[in-house]
Amino acid sequence: FVSDALKYLALGAGGGIPMSFVLGWIDDKYGSITASIVLNLLFFFAVIPLAIMPVGGDPLLMLVWAFGVACMVGGVPTMHPCITSYVYGRKHYMEANKWIMTVQAIPMAFALPFMGLFNQAGHLTQAYYVLAGLLVVSLITIITMRKIPDANIQDRAYGRRLET
């Protein structure tokens, strides 16, 4: 099962390249908040298949998981700077990013022991459902950001003037 999982993981990692372009297009066409909501929903494709995976694996669920991995691999590096600059603007991007990366490292430090404890206890399925719950929390958080004005609106207008 693990050797098969590694093949699907490689497939998902390679699929991140086109997903980066897809999410970038959504960002350009519909905005950073909408693209971030789409990315958050796509994360479920990486979590739910693992939560419902039967012992020994299932090829269809592994393909769905690989798609979810592709969305994460292509989406996070694309959308993290987009949403950060949307909220804080280009001028304050580095200052905000410094704090974002520091704060996000705190829950990340608990993630591996968290998954390890569930795995050792034989309750990995529950861990994936907890992750799905955290995705719901992050989705609600991103949805509430819809009312935040675009901090780069002046820069975007400047870019449109250059195109004409």
mmCIF file of N, CA and C in Angstrom, residues 19 84 96 108 148 150 152:
data_model
loop_
_atom_site.group_PDB
_atom_site.id
_atom_site.type_symbol
_atom_site.label_atom_id
_atom_site.label_comp_id
_atom_site.label_asym_id
_atom_site.label_seq_id
_atom_site.Cartn_x
_atom_site.Cartn_y
_atom_site.Cartn_z
ATOM 1 N N MET A 19 -2.361 22.920 -11.525
ATOM 2 C CA MET A 19 -3.290 23.490 -10.541
ATOM 3 C C MET A 19 -2.867 24.893 -10.129
ATOM 4 N N THR A 84 -2.268 37.326 0.958
ATOM 5 C CA THR A 84 -1.537 38.200 1.882
ATOM 6 C C THR A 84 -1.448 39.609 1.321
ATOM 7 N N ALA A 96 3.862 41.710 7.116
ATOM 8 C CA ALA A 96 2.764 40.803 7.466
ATOM 9 C C ALA A 96 3.196 39.347 7.323
ATOM 10 N N MET A 108 1.677 24.164 13.322
ATOM 11 C CA MET A 108 2.410 23.185 12.525
ATOM 12 C C MET A 108 3.322 22.324 13.406
ATOM 13 N N ILE A 148 -13.442 42.476 3.394
ATOM 14 C CA ILE A 148 -12.187 43.217 3.526
ATOM 15 C C ILE A 148 -11.870 43.872 2.190
ATOM 16 N N ASP A 150 -9.758 45.423 -0.885
ATOM 17 C CA ASP A 150 -8.500 45.051 -1.527
ATOM 18 C C ASP A 150 -7.453 46.116 -1.227
ATOM 19 N N ASN A 152 -4.666 46.376 -2.452
ATOM 20 C CA ASN A 152 -3.901 46.680 -3.666
ATOM 21 C C ASN A 152 -4.742 47.337 -4.748
#
